[in-house]
PDB file of C-alpha atoms in Angstrom:
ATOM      1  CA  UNK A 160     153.416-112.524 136.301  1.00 28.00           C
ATOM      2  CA  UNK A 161     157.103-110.664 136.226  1.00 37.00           C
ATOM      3  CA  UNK A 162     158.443-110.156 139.337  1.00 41.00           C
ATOM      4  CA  UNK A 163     160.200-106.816 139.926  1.00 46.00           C
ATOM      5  CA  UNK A 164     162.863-105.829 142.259  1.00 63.00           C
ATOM      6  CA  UNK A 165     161.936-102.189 142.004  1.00 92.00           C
ATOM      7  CA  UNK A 166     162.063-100.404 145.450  1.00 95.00           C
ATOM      8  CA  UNK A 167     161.176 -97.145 147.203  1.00 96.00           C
ATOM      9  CA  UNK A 168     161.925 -95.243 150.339  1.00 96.00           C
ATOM     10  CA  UNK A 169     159.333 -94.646 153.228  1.00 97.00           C
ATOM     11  CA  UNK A 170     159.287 -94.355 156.747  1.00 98.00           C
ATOM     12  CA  UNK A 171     161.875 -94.557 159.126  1.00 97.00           C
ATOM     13  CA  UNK A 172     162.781 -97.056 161.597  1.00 97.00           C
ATOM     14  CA  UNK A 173     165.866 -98.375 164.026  1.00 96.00           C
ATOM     15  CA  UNK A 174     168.230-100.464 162.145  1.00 95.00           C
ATOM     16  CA  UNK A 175     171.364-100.230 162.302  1.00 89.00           C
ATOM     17  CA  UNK A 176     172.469 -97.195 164.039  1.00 75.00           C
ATOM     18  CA  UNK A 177     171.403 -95.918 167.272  1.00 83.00           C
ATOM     19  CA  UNK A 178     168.892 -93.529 165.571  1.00 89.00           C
ATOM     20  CA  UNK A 179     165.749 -94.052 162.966  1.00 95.00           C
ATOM     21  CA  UNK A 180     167.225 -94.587 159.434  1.00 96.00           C
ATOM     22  CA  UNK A 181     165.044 -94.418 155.992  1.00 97.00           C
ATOM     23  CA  UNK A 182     163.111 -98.045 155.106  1.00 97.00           C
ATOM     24  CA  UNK A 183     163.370 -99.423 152.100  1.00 97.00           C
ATOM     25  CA  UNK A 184     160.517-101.328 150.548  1.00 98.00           C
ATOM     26  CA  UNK A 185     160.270-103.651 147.154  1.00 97.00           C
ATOM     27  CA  UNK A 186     156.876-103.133 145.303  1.00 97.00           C
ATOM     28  CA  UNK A 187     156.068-106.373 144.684  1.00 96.00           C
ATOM     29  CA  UNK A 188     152.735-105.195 142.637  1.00 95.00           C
ATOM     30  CA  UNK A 189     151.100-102.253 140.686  1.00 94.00           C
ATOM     31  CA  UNK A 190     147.634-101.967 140.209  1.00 92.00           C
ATOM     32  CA  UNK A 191     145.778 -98.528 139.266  1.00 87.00           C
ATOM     33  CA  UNK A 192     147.032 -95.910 141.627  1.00 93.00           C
ATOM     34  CA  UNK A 193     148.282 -97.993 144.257  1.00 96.00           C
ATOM     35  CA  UNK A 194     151.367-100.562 145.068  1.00 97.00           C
ATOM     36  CA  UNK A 195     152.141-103.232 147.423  1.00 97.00           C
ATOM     37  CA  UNK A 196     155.105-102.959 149.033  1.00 98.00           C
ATOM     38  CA  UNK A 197     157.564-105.456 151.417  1.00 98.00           C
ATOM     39  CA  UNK A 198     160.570-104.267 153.020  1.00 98.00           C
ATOM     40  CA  UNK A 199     163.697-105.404 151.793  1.00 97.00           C
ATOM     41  CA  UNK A 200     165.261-106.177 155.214  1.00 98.00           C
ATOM     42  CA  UNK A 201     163.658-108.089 158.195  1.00 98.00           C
ATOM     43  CA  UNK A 202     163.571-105.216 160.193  1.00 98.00           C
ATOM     44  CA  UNK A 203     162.422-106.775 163.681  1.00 98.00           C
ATOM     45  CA  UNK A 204     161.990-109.961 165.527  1.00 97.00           C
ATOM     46  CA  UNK A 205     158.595-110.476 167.465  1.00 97.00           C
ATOM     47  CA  UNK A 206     156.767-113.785 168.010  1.00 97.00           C
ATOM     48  CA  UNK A 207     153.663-113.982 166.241  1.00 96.00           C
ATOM     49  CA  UNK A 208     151.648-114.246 169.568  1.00 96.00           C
ATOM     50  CA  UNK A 209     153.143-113.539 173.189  1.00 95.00           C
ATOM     51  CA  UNK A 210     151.013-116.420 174.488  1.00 93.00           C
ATOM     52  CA  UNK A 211     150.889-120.119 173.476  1.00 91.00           C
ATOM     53  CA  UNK A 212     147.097-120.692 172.550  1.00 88.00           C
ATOM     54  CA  UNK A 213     145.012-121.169 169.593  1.00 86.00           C
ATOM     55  CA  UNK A 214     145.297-118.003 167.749  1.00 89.00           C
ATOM     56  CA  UNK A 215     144.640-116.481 164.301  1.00 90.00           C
ATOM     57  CA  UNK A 216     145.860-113.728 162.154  1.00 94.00           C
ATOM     58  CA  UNK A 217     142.444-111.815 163.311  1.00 95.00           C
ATOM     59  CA  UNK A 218     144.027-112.036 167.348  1.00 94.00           C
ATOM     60  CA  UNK A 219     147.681-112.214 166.858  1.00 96.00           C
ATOM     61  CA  UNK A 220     149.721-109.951 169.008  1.00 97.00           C
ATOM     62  CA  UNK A 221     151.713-109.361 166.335  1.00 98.00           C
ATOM     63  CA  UNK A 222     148.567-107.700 163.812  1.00 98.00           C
ATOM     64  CA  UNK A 223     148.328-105.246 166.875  1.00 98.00           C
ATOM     65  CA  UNK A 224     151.875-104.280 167.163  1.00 98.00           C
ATOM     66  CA  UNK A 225     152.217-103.434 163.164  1.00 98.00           C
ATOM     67  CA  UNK A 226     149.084-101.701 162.900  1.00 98.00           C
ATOM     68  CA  UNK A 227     149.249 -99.532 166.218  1.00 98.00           C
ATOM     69  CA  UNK A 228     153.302 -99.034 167.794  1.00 97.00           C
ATOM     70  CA  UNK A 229     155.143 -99.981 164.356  1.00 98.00           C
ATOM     71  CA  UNK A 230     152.722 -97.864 161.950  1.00 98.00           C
ATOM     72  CA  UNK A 231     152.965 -94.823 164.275  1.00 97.00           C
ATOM     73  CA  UNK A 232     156.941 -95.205 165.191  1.00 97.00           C
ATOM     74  CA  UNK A 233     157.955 -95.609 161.427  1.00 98.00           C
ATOM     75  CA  UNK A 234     156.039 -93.191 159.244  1.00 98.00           C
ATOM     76  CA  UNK A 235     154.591 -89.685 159.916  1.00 97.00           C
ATOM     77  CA  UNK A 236     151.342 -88.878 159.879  1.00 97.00           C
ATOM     78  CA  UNK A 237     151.513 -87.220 156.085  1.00 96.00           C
ATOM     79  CA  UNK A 238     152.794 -91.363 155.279  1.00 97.00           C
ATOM     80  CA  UNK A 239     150.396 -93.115 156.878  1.00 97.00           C
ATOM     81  CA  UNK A 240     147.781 -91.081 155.282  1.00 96.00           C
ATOM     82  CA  UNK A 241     148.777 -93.021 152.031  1.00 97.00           C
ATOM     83  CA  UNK A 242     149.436 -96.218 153.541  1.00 98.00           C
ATOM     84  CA  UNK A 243     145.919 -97.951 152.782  1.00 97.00           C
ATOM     85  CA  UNK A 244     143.362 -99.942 154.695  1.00 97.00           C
ATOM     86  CA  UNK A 245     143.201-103.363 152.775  1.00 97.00           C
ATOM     87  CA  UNK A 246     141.054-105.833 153.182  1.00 97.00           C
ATOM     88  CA  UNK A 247     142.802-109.083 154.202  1.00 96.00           C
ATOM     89  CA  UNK A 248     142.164-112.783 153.339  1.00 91.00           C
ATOM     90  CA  UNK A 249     142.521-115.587 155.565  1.00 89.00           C
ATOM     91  CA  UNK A 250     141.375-119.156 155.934  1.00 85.00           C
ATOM     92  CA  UNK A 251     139.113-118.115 158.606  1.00 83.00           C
ATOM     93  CA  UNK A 252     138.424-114.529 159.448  1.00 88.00           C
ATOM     94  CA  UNK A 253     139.183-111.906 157.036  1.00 93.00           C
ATOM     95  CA  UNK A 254     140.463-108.284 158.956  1.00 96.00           C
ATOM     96  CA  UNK A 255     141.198-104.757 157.466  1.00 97.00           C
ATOM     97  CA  UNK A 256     145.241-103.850 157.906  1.00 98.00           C
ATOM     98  CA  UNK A 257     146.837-100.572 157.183  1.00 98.00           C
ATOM     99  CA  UNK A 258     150.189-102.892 157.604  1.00 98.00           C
ATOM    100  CA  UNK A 259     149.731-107.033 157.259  1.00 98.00           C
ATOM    101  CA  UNK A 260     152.401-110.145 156.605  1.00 98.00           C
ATOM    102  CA  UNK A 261     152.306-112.066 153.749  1.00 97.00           C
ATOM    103  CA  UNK A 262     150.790-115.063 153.171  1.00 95.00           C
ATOM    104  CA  UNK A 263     152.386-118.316 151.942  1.00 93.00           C
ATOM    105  CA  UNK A 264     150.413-117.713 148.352  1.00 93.00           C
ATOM    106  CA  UNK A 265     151.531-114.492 148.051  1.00 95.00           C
ATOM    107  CA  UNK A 266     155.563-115.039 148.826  1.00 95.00           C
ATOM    108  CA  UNK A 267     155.263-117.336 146.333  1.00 94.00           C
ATOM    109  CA  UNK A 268     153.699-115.565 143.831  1.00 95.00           C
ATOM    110  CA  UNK A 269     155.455-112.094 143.836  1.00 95.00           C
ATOM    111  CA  UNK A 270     158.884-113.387 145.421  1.00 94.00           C
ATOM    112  CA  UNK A 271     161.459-115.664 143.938  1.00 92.00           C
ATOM    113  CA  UNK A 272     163.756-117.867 146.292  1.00 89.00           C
ATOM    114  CA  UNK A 273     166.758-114.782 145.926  1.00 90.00           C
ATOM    115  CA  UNK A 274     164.561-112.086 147.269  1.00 93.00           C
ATOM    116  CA  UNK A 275     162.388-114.397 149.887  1.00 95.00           C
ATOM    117  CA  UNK A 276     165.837-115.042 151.140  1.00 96.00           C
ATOM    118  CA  UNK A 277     166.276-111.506 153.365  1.00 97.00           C
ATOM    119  CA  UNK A 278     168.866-110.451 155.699  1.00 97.00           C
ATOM    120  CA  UNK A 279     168.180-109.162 159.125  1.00 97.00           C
ATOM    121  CA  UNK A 280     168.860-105.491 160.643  1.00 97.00           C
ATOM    122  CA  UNK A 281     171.147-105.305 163.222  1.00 96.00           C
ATOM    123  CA  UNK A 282     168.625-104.175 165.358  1.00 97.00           C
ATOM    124  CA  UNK A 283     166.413-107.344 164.420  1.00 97.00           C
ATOM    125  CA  UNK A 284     169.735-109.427 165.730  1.00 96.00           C
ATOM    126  CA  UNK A 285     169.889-107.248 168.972  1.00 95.00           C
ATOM    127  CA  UNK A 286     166.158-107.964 169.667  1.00 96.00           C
ATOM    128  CA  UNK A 287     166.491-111.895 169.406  1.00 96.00           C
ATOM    129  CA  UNK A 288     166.592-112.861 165.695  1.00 97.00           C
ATOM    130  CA  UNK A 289     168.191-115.727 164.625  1.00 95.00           C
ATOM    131  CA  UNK A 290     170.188-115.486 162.074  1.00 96.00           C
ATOM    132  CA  UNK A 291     173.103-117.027 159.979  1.00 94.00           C
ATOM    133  CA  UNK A 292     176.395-115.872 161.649  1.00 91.00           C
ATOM    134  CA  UNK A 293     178.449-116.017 159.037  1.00 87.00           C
ATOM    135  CA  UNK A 294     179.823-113.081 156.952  1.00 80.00           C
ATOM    136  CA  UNK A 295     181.698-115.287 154.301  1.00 78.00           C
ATOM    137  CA  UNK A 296     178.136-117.844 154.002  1.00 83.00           C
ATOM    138  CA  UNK A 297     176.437-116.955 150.833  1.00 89.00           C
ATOM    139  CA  UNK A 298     173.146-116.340 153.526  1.00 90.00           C
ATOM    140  CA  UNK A 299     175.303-114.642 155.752  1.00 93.00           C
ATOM    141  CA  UNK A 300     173.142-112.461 158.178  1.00 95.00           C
ATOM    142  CA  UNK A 301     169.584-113.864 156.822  1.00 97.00           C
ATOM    143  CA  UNK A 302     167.017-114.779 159.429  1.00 96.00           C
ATOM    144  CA  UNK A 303     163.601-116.254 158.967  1.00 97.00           C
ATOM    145  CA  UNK A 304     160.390-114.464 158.466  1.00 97.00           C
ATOM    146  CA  UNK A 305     157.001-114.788 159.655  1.00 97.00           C
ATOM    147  CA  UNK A 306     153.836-115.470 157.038  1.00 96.00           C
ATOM    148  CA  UNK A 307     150.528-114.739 158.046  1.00 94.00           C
ATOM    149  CA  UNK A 308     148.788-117.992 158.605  1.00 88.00           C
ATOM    150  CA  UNK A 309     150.426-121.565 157.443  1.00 83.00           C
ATOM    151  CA  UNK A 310     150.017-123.553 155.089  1.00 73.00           C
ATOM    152  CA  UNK A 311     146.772-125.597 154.445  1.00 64.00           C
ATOM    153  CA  UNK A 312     146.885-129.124 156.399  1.00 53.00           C
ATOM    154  CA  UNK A 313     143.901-132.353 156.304  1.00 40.00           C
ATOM    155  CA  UNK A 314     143.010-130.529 159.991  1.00 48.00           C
ATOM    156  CA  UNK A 315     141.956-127.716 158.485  1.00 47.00           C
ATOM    157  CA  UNK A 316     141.987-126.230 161.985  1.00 47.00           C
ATOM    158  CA  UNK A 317     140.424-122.551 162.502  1.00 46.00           C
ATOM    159  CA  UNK A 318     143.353-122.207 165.223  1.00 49.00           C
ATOM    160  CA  UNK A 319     146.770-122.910 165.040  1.00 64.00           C
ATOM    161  CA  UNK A 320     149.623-122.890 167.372  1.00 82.00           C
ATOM    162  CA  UNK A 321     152.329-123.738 164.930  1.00 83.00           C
ATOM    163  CA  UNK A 322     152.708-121.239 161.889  1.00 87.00           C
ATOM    164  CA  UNK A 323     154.648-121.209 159.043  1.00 90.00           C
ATOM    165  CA  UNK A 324     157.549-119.046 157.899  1.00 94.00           C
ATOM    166  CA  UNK A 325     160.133-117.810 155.084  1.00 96.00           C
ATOM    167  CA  UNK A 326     163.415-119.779 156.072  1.00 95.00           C
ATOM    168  CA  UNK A 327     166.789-117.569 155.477  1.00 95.00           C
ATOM    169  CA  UNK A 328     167.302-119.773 152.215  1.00 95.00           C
ATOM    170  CA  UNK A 329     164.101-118.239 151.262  1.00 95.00           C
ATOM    171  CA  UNK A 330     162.078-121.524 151.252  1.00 94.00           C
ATOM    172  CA  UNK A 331     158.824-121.796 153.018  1.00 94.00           C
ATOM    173  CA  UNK A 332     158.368-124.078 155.644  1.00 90.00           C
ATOM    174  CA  UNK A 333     154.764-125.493 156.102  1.00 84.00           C
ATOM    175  CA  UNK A 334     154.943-125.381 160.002  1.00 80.00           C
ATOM    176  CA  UNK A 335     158.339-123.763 161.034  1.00 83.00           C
ATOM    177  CA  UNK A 336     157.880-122.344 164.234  1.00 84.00           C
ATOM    178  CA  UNK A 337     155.270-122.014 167.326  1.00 90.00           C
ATOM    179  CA  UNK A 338     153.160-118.720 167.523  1.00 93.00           C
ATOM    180  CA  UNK A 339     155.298-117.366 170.750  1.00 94.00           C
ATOM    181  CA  UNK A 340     158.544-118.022 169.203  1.00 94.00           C
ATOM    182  CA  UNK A 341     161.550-115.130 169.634  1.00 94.00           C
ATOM    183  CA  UNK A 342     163.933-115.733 167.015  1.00 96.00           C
ATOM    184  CA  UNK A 343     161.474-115.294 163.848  1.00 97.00           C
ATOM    185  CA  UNK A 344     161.445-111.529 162.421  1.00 98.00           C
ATOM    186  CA  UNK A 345     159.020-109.242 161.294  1.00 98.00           C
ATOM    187  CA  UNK A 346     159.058-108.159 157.446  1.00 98.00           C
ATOM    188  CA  UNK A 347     155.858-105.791 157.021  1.00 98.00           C
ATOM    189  CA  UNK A 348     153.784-105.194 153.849  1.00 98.00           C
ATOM    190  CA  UNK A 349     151.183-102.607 152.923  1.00 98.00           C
ATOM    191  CA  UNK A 350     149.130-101.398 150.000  1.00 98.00           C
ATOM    192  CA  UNK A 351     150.344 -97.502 149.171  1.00 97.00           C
ATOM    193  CA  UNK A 352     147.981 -95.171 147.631  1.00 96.00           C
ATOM    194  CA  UNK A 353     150.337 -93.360 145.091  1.00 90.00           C
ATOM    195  CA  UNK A 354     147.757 -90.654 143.913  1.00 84.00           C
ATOM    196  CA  UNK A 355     148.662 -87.386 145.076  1.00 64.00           C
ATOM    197  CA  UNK A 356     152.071 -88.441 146.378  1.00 49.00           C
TER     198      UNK A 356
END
């Protein structure tokens, strides 16, 4: 499959200004009338879960932050009519998202190392992210990035504590980080339904 680095504008969020500037997402995929989108920048840093315990995508704090505070704060209500409910596939139980992460198959698949590698927002940085504080590093500014469940062990545990994320090199590391960690950021995807838009 050819990657693309095609983007588009939608939604509106803090970043680096004191006021809500435009996001910008890369569609990673075109199918039919709709596209799946990522946003270029790591936008904000949340853990994955506020407490430490067993916990799946399905639970997560974090699925319940995108798709209720972050879905309303960034887009209007005309966007989020076109921002689709998507069926979403996990090693345990599958959900429906209007907003989800990605998961370690599909970083791979639709993002090479260059674009996996992301820099953080200022505001991600004032909110806790970790990042590479460097301006003259090649990575300067990157952070890391949350996936959605991690990789596949022998365990093959229907829980995890430990989950894996994008490091700001973009590779993926297998179990990076636990579930209440501060320092890892948030970089959102959605399906958008491009008919009538």
């Amino acid at each position: 499959m050819e990657k693309t680095t095609d983007t588009i504008i939608l939604g509106s969020y803090l970043q680096n200004e004191e006021k809500k500037t435009p996001l910008e997402w890369i569609v990673l995929k075109q199918e039919f009338h709709r596209i799946l989108c990522v946003s270029k920048f790591l936008i904000d840093c949340k853990p994955y879960n506020t407490t430490l315990e067993d916990v799946t995508w399905e639970n997560c704090s974090l699925r319940k932050w995108l798709n209720k505070d972050f879905l309303i704060t960034a887009f209007t209500d005309e966007e989020q009519r076109h921002i689709m409910m998507t069926d979403i596939k996990t090693p345990f139980q599958d959900t429906k998202d209007h907003i989800f992460l990605l998961s370690v198959d599909e970083a791979e698949e639709y993002l090479d190392f260059e674009i996996r590698a992301a820099k953080t927002t200022k505001y991600a940085r004032m909110q806790g992210a970790w990042f590479i504080d460097d301006d003259n590093d090649k990575y300067g500014n990157h952070g890391t990035w949350w996936l959605r469940y991690p990789e596949e062990d022998e365990e093959e545990s229907a829980f995890y504590t430990v989950l894996s994320c994008v490091n700001f090199d973009g590779y993926i590391e297998g179990a990076a980080d636990q579930v209440t960690a501060k320092t890892c950021c948030v970089r959102p995807a959605f399906w958008l339904n491009m008919e009538n838009s």
